[in-house]
Amino acid sequence: MTRRGQMVVVSGPSGAGKSTICKRLLQDARIVFSVSATTRKQRQGEVDGRDYHFLSRDEFRAKVERGEFIEWAEVYGNLYGTLRKPMQTTLESGKTCLLEIDVQGALQLKAIGEPGIYVFIAPPDFEVLRQRLVQRNSETPEALERRLHKAEDEYRERVKYDHVVVNDDLDHAVQRVREIIGLSEPARS
Ligand code: ADP
Ligand code: 5GP
C-alpha cells in the first residue's frame, strides 16, 4: 500500500487518561480514530461503529481466523482488536490514524515492526490513578483493584515505547502528544 499518513498508538494503564486525551486529539480533522472491534457489551451513550464495532464472540473469532485484525487481545475478559482495512484506508488518505489500545496490543504491533509512533500515557502516580478510577465510577471495587494491579505490570512496559507522557495536567499532556506527533500547529485551510 502507499502509506502516506502515520499511525499513532496511544496506550497505557486503565484510568491513565487515554480516552480523555484521544478525544481532545480528535478535534483535529487530520486525525482519524481507529474504531476497534470488541465483544464487550455496549455501554450507555456508546454508538456502534463510532466508539466500537460491537461483535459477538463468534463474529470476533471469525474475523481473527480471516486475518482481519492487525492485533487483538483479551482485556479484562473481553476481546478487542484493530481492524486492518480501515487503518490502511486512513493511512493511504494521508491522515494520522489514532489507535487507543491496551499495552498487549501496542507491544504486538511493535513486535511485528509496524511503523508508527508509540506513546505511553502514564498517571502521575498510582494513588492518583486510584482516585481517577474511583471518580470515573465505572468499575466495581473488585474490578478496580484488578485494574490497579495490572497497571503496575503495564507501567513496567513503558520503556518499550517511543515516548512516555505523564498525564498530570490534561492540557499539558495533550499538547505534549500533539508535539510528539508533529501536529501541534493548527491545520491551515
Ligand atoms: P483511560 O481511557 O486511560 O482508562 P480515562 O480517559 O477514562 O482513562 O480517564 C480516567 C478518569 O480520569 C476520567 O474520569 C477522566 O475524566 C479523568 N482524567 C483524565 N485525565 C485527567 C487529568 N489530567 N486530570 C484529572 N482527571 C483526569
Ligand atoms: P474499554 O472497554 O474501557 O473501552 O477498553 C478497555 C481496554 O481495551 C482499554 O485499555 C482500551 O485501550 C483497550 N482497547 C480498546 N480497543 C482495543 C484494541 O483494538 N486492541 C487492544 N489490544 N486493546 C484495545
PDB file of C-alpha atoms and ligand atoms in Angstrom:
ATOM      1  CA  MET A   1       0.000   0.000   0.000  1.00  0.00           C
ATOM      2  CA  THR A   2       1.036   3.600  -0.430  1.00  0.00           C
ATOM      3  CA  ARG A   3       1.261   4.735   3.102  1.00  0.00           C
ATOM      4  CA  ARG A   4       1.156   8.482   3.389  1.00  0.00           C
ATOM      5  CA  GLY A   5      -0.210   9.002   6.873  1.00  0.00           C
ATOM      6  CA  GLN A   6       1.245   7.936  10.180  1.00  0.00           C
ATOM      7  CA  MET A   7      -0.009   5.550  12.797  1.00  0.00           C
ATOM      8  CA  VAL A   8      -0.077   6.790  16.374  1.00  0.00           C
ATOM      9  CA  VAL A   9      -0.602   4.311  19.176  1.00  0.00           C
ATOM     10  CA  VAL A  10      -1.784   5.676  22.498  1.00  0.00           C
ATOM     11  CA  SER A  11      -1.798   3.169  25.288  1.00  0.00           C
ATOM     12  CA  GLY A  12      -1.200   2.786  28.996  1.00  0.00           C
ATOM     13  CA  PRO A  13      -2.973   1.610  32.129  1.00  0.00           C
ATOM     14  CA  SER A  14      -6.710   1.854  32.614  1.00  0.00           C
ATOM     15  CA  GLY A  15      -7.564   5.231  34.140  1.00  0.00           C
ATOM     16  CA  ALA A  16      -4.358   6.943  32.940  1.00  0.00           C
ATOM     17  CA  GLY A  17      -6.441   9.211  30.706  1.00  0.00           C
ATOM     18  CA  LYS A  18      -6.090   7.658  27.242  1.00  0.00           C
ATOM     19  CA  SER A  19      -9.708   8.233  26.187  1.00  0.00           C
ATOM     20  CA  THR A  20      -9.741  11.779  27.526  1.00  0.00           C
ATOM     21  CA  ILE A  21      -6.536  12.654  25.672  1.00  0.00           C
ATOM     22  CA  CYS A  22      -7.673  10.931  22.447  1.00  0.00           C
ATOM     23  CA  LYS A  23     -10.985  12.829  22.476  1.00  0.00           C
ATOM     24  CA  ARG A  24      -9.036  16.070  22.570  1.00  0.00           C
ATOM     25  CA  LEU A  25      -6.660  14.976  19.805  1.00  0.00           C
ATOM     26  CA  LEU A  26      -9.616  14.079  17.604  1.00  0.00           C
ATOM     27  CA  GLN A  27     -10.701  17.714  17.467  1.00  0.00           C
ATOM     28  CA  ASP A  28      -8.054  17.930  14.737  1.00  0.00           C
ATOM     29  CA  ALA A  29      -9.534  16.858  11.391  1.00  0.00           C
ATOM     30  CA  ARG A  30      -6.183  15.445  10.299  1.00  0.00           C
ATOM     31  CA  ILE A  31      -6.535  12.690  12.887  1.00  0.00           C
ATOM     32  CA  VAL A  32      -8.878   9.731  12.400  1.00  0.00           C
ATOM     33  CA  PHE A  33      -9.799   7.349  15.208  1.00  0.00           C
ATOM     34  CA  SER A  34      -9.269   3.652  14.594  1.00  0.00           C
ATOM     35  CA  VAL A  35     -12.602   2.121  15.624  1.00  0.00           C
ATOM     36  CA  SER A  36     -11.789  -1.202  17.274  1.00  0.00           C
ATOM     37  CA  ALA A  37     -13.950  -4.299  17.355  1.00  0.00           C
ATOM     38  CA  THR A  38     -14.907  -5.697  20.741  1.00  0.00           C
ATOM     39  CA  THR A  39     -17.011  -8.399  22.334  1.00  0.00           C
ATOM     40  CA  ARG A  40     -17.763  -6.320  25.413  1.00  0.00           C
ATOM     41  CA  LYS A  41     -21.257  -5.033  25.993  1.00  0.00           C
ATOM     42  CA  GLN A  42     -22.168  -1.653  24.582  1.00  0.00           C
ATOM     43  CA  ARG A  43     -22.257   0.994  27.330  1.00  0.00           C
ATOM     44  CA  GLN A  44     -24.908   3.654  27.561  1.00  0.00           C
ATOM     45  CA  GLY A  45     -24.089   6.510  25.202  1.00  0.00           C
ATOM     46  CA  GLU A  46     -21.803   4.427  23.000  1.00  0.00           C
ATOM     47  CA  VAL A  47     -22.604   4.206  19.299  1.00  0.00           C
ATOM     48  CA  ASP A  48     -21.923   1.030  17.307  1.00  0.00           C
ATOM     49  CA  GLY A  49     -19.477   1.849  14.513  1.00  0.00           C
ATOM     50  CA  ARG A  50     -18.348   5.103  16.130  1.00  0.00           C
ATOM     51  CA  ASP A  51     -16.974   4.026  19.516  1.00  0.00           C
ATOM     52  CA  TYR A  52     -16.501   0.356  18.698  1.00  0.00           C
ATOM     53  CA  HIS A  53     -17.806  -2.308  16.357  1.00  0.00           C
ATOM     54  CA  PHE A  54     -19.704  -4.456  18.831  1.00  0.00           C
ATOM     55  CA  LEU A  55     -19.453  -8.127  17.892  1.00  0.00           C
ATOM     56  CA  SER A  56     -20.407 -11.486  19.340  1.00  0.00           C
ATOM     57  CA  ARG A  57     -17.532 -13.766  20.328  1.00  0.00           C
ATOM     58  CA  ASP A  58     -18.228 -15.935  17.276  1.00  0.00           C
ATOM     59  CA  GLU A  59     -18.153 -12.949  14.927  1.00  0.00           C
ATOM     60  CA  PHE A  60     -14.906 -11.780  16.508  1.00  0.00           C
ATOM     61  CA  ARG A  61     -13.332 -15.254  16.221  1.00  0.00           C
ATOM     62  CA  ALA A  62     -14.310 -15.455  12.545  1.00  0.00           C
ATOM     63  CA  LYS A  63     -12.501 -12.173  11.893  1.00  0.00           C
ATOM     64  CA  VAL A  64      -9.442 -13.464  13.751  1.00  0.00           C
ATOM     65  CA  GLU A  65      -9.428 -16.543  11.520  1.00  0.00           C
ATOM     66  CA  ARG A  66      -9.786 -14.445   8.371  1.00  0.00           C
ATOM     67  CA  GLY A  67      -6.777 -12.365   9.471  1.00  0.00           C
ATOM     68  CA  GLU A  68      -8.800  -9.158   9.629  1.00  0.00           C
ATOM     69  CA  PHE A  69      -7.049  -7.872  12.745  1.00  0.00           C
ATOM     70  CA  ILE A  70      -3.596  -6.382  12.754  1.00  0.00           C
ATOM     71  CA  GLU A  71      -3.570  -7.012  16.511  1.00  0.00           C
ATOM     72  CA  TRP A  72      -6.038  -8.288  19.050  1.00  0.00           C
ATOM     73  CA  ALA A  73      -6.032  -9.123  22.739  1.00  0.00           C
ATOM     74  CA  GLU A  74      -8.206 -10.217  25.612  1.00  0.00           C
ATOM     75  CA  VAL A  75      -8.619  -7.380  28.074  1.00  0.00           C
ATOM     76  CA  TYR A  76     -10.496  -7.950  31.346  1.00  0.00           C
ATOM     77  CA  GLY A  77     -12.377 -10.917  29.878  1.00  0.00           C
ATOM     78  CA  ASN A  78     -13.397  -9.291  26.586  1.00  0.00           C
ATOM     79  CA  LEU A  79     -11.797  -9.422  23.156  1.00  0.00           C
ATOM     80  CA  TYR A  80     -10.604  -6.247  21.439  1.00  0.00           C
ATOM     81  CA  GLY A  81      -8.944  -5.863  18.059  1.00  0.00           C
ATOM     82  CA  THR A  82      -7.769  -3.338  15.489  1.00  0.00           C
ATOM     83  CA  LEU A  83      -9.152  -3.887  12.005  1.00  0.00           C
ATOM     84  CA  ARG A  84      -6.525  -3.811   9.300  1.00  0.00           C
ATOM     85  CA  LYS A  85      -8.652  -2.413   6.486  1.00  0.00           C
ATOM     86  CA  PRO A  86      -9.947   0.891   7.898  1.00  0.00           C
ATOM     87  CA  MET A  87      -6.477   1.598   9.234  1.00  0.00           C
ATOM     88  CA  GLN A  88      -4.985   1.147   5.760  1.00  0.00           C
ATOM     89  CA  THR A  89      -7.654   3.391   4.246  1.00  0.00           C
ATOM     90  CA  THR A  90      -6.805   6.157   6.721  1.00  0.00           C
ATOM     91  CA  LEU A  91      -3.065   5.832   6.151  1.00  0.00           C
ATOM     92  CA  GLU A  92      -3.493   5.828   2.370  1.00  0.00           C
ATOM     93  CA  SER A  93      -5.549   9.022   2.625  1.00  0.00           C
ATOM     94  CA  GLY A  94      -2.563  10.724   4.276  1.00  0.00           C
ATOM     95  CA  LYS A  95      -4.277  11.204   7.623  1.00  0.00           C
ATOM     96  CA  THR A  96      -2.991  10.224  11.039  1.00  0.00           C
ATOM     97  CA  CYS A  97      -4.570   7.016  12.298  1.00  0.00           C
ATOM     98  CA  LEU A  98      -5.004   7.101  16.084  1.00  0.00           C
ATOM     99  CA  LEU A  99      -5.184   3.787  17.925  1.00  0.00           C
ATOM    100  CA  GLU A 100      -6.229   3.738  21.563  1.00  0.00           C
ATOM    101  CA  ILE A 101      -5.360   0.227  22.603  1.00  0.00           C
ATOM    102  CA  ASP A 102      -4.070  -1.690  25.592  1.00  0.00           C
ATOM    103  CA  VAL A 103      -0.424  -2.450  26.312  1.00  0.00           C
ATOM    104  CA  GLN A 104      -0.566  -6.047  24.993  1.00  0.00           C
ATOM    105  CA  GLY A 105      -1.906  -4.805  21.653  1.00  0.00           C
ATOM    106  CA  ALA A 106       0.645  -1.995  21.375  1.00  0.00           C
ATOM    107  CA  LEU A 107       3.502  -4.388  22.068  1.00  0.00           C
ATOM    108  CA  GLN A 108       2.154  -6.819  19.437  1.00  0.00           C
ATOM    109  CA  LEU A 109       2.318  -4.037  16.848  1.00  0.00           C
ATOM    110  CA  LYS A 110       5.837  -3.131  17.962  1.00  0.00           C
ATOM    111  CA  ALA A 111       6.860  -6.782  17.771  1.00  0.00           C
ATOM    112  CA  ILE A 112       5.753  -7.090  14.138  1.00  0.00           C
ATOM    113  CA  GLY A 113       7.606  -3.871  13.328  1.00  0.00           C
ATOM    114  CA  GLU A 114       4.510  -1.850  12.483  1.00  0.00           C
ATOM    115  CA  PRO A 115       5.826   1.660  11.727  1.00  0.00           C
ATOM    116  CA  GLY A 116       4.317   4.317  13.950  1.00  0.00           C
ATOM    117  CA  ILE A 117       4.715   6.484  16.994  1.00  0.00           C
ATOM    118  CA  TYR A 118       4.112   4.616  20.231  1.00  0.00           C
ATOM    119  CA  VAL A 119       3.039   6.790  23.157  1.00  0.00           C
ATOM    120  CA  PHE A 120       2.603   5.523  26.702  1.00  0.00           C
ATOM    121  CA  ILE A 121       0.245   7.589  28.841  1.00  0.00           C
ATOM    122  CA  ALA A 122       1.337   7.345  32.464  1.00  0.00           C
ATOM    123  CA  PRO A 123      -0.530   8.512  35.567  1.00  0.00           C
ATOM    124  CA  PRO A 124       1.396  10.924  37.834  1.00  0.00           C
ATOM    125  CA  ASP A 125       1.416   8.136  40.462  1.00  0.00           C
ATOM    126  CA  PHE A 126      -0.637   5.132  41.471  1.00  0.00           C
ATOM    127  CA  GLU A 127      -2.582   6.966  44.161  1.00  0.00           C
ATOM    128  CA  VAL A 128      -3.806   9.489  41.571  1.00  0.00           C
ATOM    129  CA  LEU A 129      -4.647   6.586  39.257  1.00  0.00           C
ATOM    130  CA  ARG A 130      -6.770   5.030  42.006  1.00  0.00           C
ATOM    131  CA  GLN A 131      -8.547   8.329  42.648  1.00  0.00           C
ATOM    132  CA  ARG A 132      -9.299   8.792  38.932  1.00  0.00           C
ATOM    133  CA  LEU A 133     -10.708   5.310  38.603  1.00  0.00           C
ATOM    134  CA  VAL A 134     -12.828   5.848  41.736  1.00  0.00           C
ATOM    135  CA  GLN A 135     -14.085   9.176  40.371  1.00  0.00           C
ATOM    136  CA  ARG A 136     -14.880   7.657  36.972  1.00  0.00           C
ATOM    137  CA  ASN A 137     -17.172   5.324  38.873  1.00  0.00           C
ATOM    138  CA  SER A 138     -17.163   2.765  36.066  1.00  0.00           C
ATOM    139  CA  GLU A 139     -15.869  -0.274  37.958  1.00  0.00           C
ATOM    140  CA  THR A 140     -16.955  -2.479  40.823  1.00  0.00           C
ATOM    141  CA  PRO A 141     -14.470  -2.407  43.758  1.00  0.00           C
ATOM    142  CA  GLU A 142     -13.051  -5.810  42.652  1.00  0.00           C
ATOM    143  CA  ALA A 143     -12.634  -4.685  39.024  1.00  0.00           C
ATOM    144  CA  LEU A 144     -10.941  -1.516  40.237  1.00  0.00           C
ATOM    145  CA  GLU A 145      -8.391  -3.496  42.268  1.00  0.00           C
ATOM    146  CA  ARG A 146      -7.758  -5.756  39.278  1.00  0.00           C
ATOM    147  CA  ARG A 147      -7.072  -2.755  37.031  1.00  0.00           C
ATOM    148  CA  LEU A 148      -4.730  -1.178  39.598  1.00  0.00           C
ATOM    149  CA  HIS A 149      -2.800  -4.402  39.997  1.00  0.00           C
ATOM    150  CA  LYS A 150      -2.462  -4.781  36.226  1.00  0.00           C
ATOM    151  CA  ALA A 151      -1.457  -1.109  35.945  1.00  0.00           C
ATOM    152  CA  GLU A 152       1.723  -1.814  37.893  1.00  0.00           C
ATOM    153  CA  ASP A 153       2.768  -4.542  35.407  1.00  0.00           C
ATOM    154  CA  GLU A 154       1.821  -2.344  32.444  1.00  0.00           C
ATOM    155  CA  TYR A 155       3.803   0.565  33.863  1.00  0.00           C
ATOM    156  CA  ARG A 156       6.994  -1.500  33.654  1.00  0.00           C
ATOM    157  CA  GLU A 157       6.461  -1.830  29.890  1.00  0.00           C
ATOM    158  CA  ARG A 158       6.682   1.926  29.339  1.00  0.00           C
ATOM    159  CA  VAL A 159      10.377   1.609  28.462  1.00  0.00           C
ATOM    160  CA  LYS A 160       9.395  -0.207  25.241  1.00  0.00           C
ATOM    161  CA  TYR A 161       7.530   2.840  23.922  1.00  0.00           C
ATOM    162  CA  ASP A 162       8.951   5.724  21.913  1.00  0.00           C
ATOM    163  CA  HIS A 163       7.545   8.306  24.327  1.00  0.00           C
ATOM    164  CA  VAL A 164       6.103   8.434  27.828  1.00  0.00           C
ATOM    165  CA  VAL A 165       3.694  11.271  28.588  1.00  0.00           C
ATOM    166  CA  VAL A 166       2.704  11.827  32.202  1.00  0.00           C
ATOM    167  CA  ASN A 167      -0.927  12.885  32.331  1.00  0.00           C
ATOM    168  CA  ASP A 168      -0.770  15.282  35.253  1.00  0.00           C
ATOM    169  CA  ASP A 169      -2.208  18.467  33.817  1.00  0.00           C
ATOM    170  CA  LEU A 170      -4.516  17.491  30.959  1.00  0.00           C
ATOM    171  CA  ASP A 171      -3.751  20.483  28.716  1.00  0.00           C
ATOM    172  CA  HIS A 172      -0.013  19.882  29.037  1.00  0.00           C
ATOM    173  CA  ALA A 173      -0.366  16.176  28.292  1.00  0.00           C
ATOM    174  CA  VAL A 174      -2.478  16.833  25.188  1.00  0.00           C
ATOM    175  CA  GLN A 175      -0.049  19.477  23.956  1.00  0.00           C
ATOM    176  CA  ARG A 176       2.887  17.133  24.535  1.00  0.00           C
ATOM    177  CA  VAL A 177       1.241  14.371  22.468  1.00  0.00           C
ATOM    178  CA  ARG A 178       0.444  16.881  19.725  1.00  0.00           C
ATOM    179  CA  GLU A 179       4.110  17.906  19.638  1.00  0.00           C
ATOM    180  CA  ILE A 180       5.259  14.288  19.550  1.00  0.00           C
ATOM    181  CA  ILE A 181       3.061  13.503  16.562  1.00  0.00           C
ATOM    182  CA  GLY A 182       4.021  16.740  14.848  1.00  0.00           C
ATOM    183  CA  LEU A 183       0.541  18.254  14.769  1.00  0.00           C
ATOM    184  CA  SER A 184       0.914  20.956  17.375  1.00  0.00           C
ATOM    185  CA  GLU A 185       0.217  23.749  14.905  1.00  0.00           C
ATOM    186  CA  PRO A 186      -3.402  24.240  13.828  1.00  0.00           C
ATOM    187  CA  ALA A 187      -4.233  22.988  10.321  1.00  0.00           C
ATOM    188  CA  ARG A 188      -4.050  25.604   7.554  1.00  0.00           C
ATOM    189  CA  SER A 189      -7.206  25.780   5.497  1.00  0.00           C
TER     190      SER A 189
HETATM  191  P1  ADP B   1      -8.436   5.600  30.277  1.00  0.00           P
HETATM  192  O1  ADP B   1      -9.069   5.819  28.941  1.00  0.00           O
HETATM  193  O2  ADP B   1      -6.943   5.597  30.218  1.00  0.00           O
HETATM  194  O3  ADP B   1      -8.965   4.390  31.002  1.00  0.00           O
HETATM  195  P2  ADP B   1      -9.936   7.997  31.067  1.00  0.00           P
HETATM  196  O4  ADP B   1      -9.648   8.911  29.928  1.00  0.00           O
HETATM  197  O5  ADP B   1     -11.275   7.358  31.131  1.00  0.00           O
HETATM  198  O6  ADP B   1      -8.795   6.855  31.208  1.00  0.00           O
HETATM  199  O7  ADP B   1      -9.652   8.810  32.406  1.00  0.00           O
HETATM  200  C1  ADP B   1      -9.920   8.259  33.699  1.00  0.00           C
HETATM  201  C2  ADP B   1     -10.593   9.321  34.581  1.00  0.00           C
HETATM  202  O8  ADP B   1      -9.640  10.338  34.893  1.00  0.00           O
HETATM  203  C3  ADP B   1     -11.766  10.016  33.883  1.00  0.00           C
HETATM  204  O9  ADP B   1     -12.783  10.238  34.831  1.00  0.00           O
HETATM  205  C4  ADP B   1     -11.159  11.330  33.391  1.00  0.00           C
HETATM  206  O10 ADP B   1     -12.119  12.358  33.327  1.00  0.00           O
HETATM  207  C5  ADP B   1     -10.095  11.627  34.446  1.00  0.00           C
HETATM  208  N1  ADP B   1      -8.908  12.335  33.930  1.00  0.00           N
HETATM  209  C6  ADP B   1      -8.239  12.089  32.768  1.00  0.00           C
HETATM  210  N2  ADP B   1      -7.166  12.915  32.659  1.00  0.00           N
HETATM  211  C7  ADP B   1      -7.152  13.686  33.774  1.00  0.00           C
HETATM  212  C8  ADP B   1      -6.275  14.736  34.246  1.00  0.00           C
HETATM  213  N3  ADP B   1      -5.196  15.145  33.563  1.00  0.00           N
HETATM  214  N4  ADP B   1      -6.565  15.290  35.428  1.00  0.00           N
HETATM  215  C9  ADP B   1      -7.635  14.881  36.156  1.00  0.00           C
HETATM  216  N5  ADP B   1      -8.503  13.899  35.763  1.00  0.00           N
HETATM  217  C10 ADP B   1      -8.271  13.309  34.596  1.00  0.00           C
HETATM  218  P1  5GP B   2     -12.932  -0.143  27.362  1.00  0.00           P
HETATM  219  O1  5GP B   2     -13.718  -1.422  27.457  1.00  0.00           O
HETATM  220  O2  5GP B   2     -12.835   0.558  28.703  1.00  0.00           O
HETATM  221  O3  5GP B   2     -13.417   0.745  26.256  1.00  0.00           O
HETATM  222  O4  5GP B   2     -11.434  -0.533  26.977  1.00  0.00           O
HETATM  223  C1  5GP B   2     -10.720  -1.449  27.761  1.00  0.00           C
HETATM  224  C2  5GP B   2      -9.287  -1.517  27.268  1.00  0.00           C
HETATM  225  O5  5GP B   2      -9.240  -2.084  25.956  1.00  0.00           O
HETATM  226  C3  5GP B   2      -8.589  -0.151  27.149  1.00  0.00           C
HETATM  227  O6  5GP B   2      -7.275  -0.294  27.708  1.00  0.00           O
HETATM  228  C4  5GP B   2      -8.512   0.089  25.666  1.00  0.00           C
HETATM  229  O7  5GP B   2      -7.381   0.882  25.315  1.00  0.00           O
HETATM  230  C5  5GP B   2      -8.349  -1.332  25.156  1.00  0.00           C
HETATM  231  N1  5GP B   2      -8.661  -1.476  23.732  1.00  0.00           N
HETATM  232  C6  5GP B   2      -9.621  -0.842  23.013  1.00  0.00           C
HETATM  233  N2  5GP B   2      -9.580  -1.204  21.731  1.00  0.00           N
HETATM  234  C7  5GP B   2      -8.558  -2.092  21.616  1.00  0.00           C
HETATM  235  C8  5GP B   2      -7.996  -2.811  20.514  1.00  0.00           C
HETATM  236  O8  5GP B   2      -8.421  -2.712  19.361  1.00  0.00           O
HETATM  237  N3  5GP B   2      -6.953  -3.624  20.792  1.00  0.00           N
HETATM  238  C9  5GP B   2      -6.432  -3.771  22.045  1.00  0.00           C
HETATM  239  N4  5GP B   2      -5.388  -4.582  22.208  1.00  0.00           N
HETATM  240  N5  5GP B   2      -6.925  -3.098  23.105  1.00  0.00           N
HETATM  241  C10 5GP B   2      -7.976  -2.266  22.891  1.00  0.00           C
END
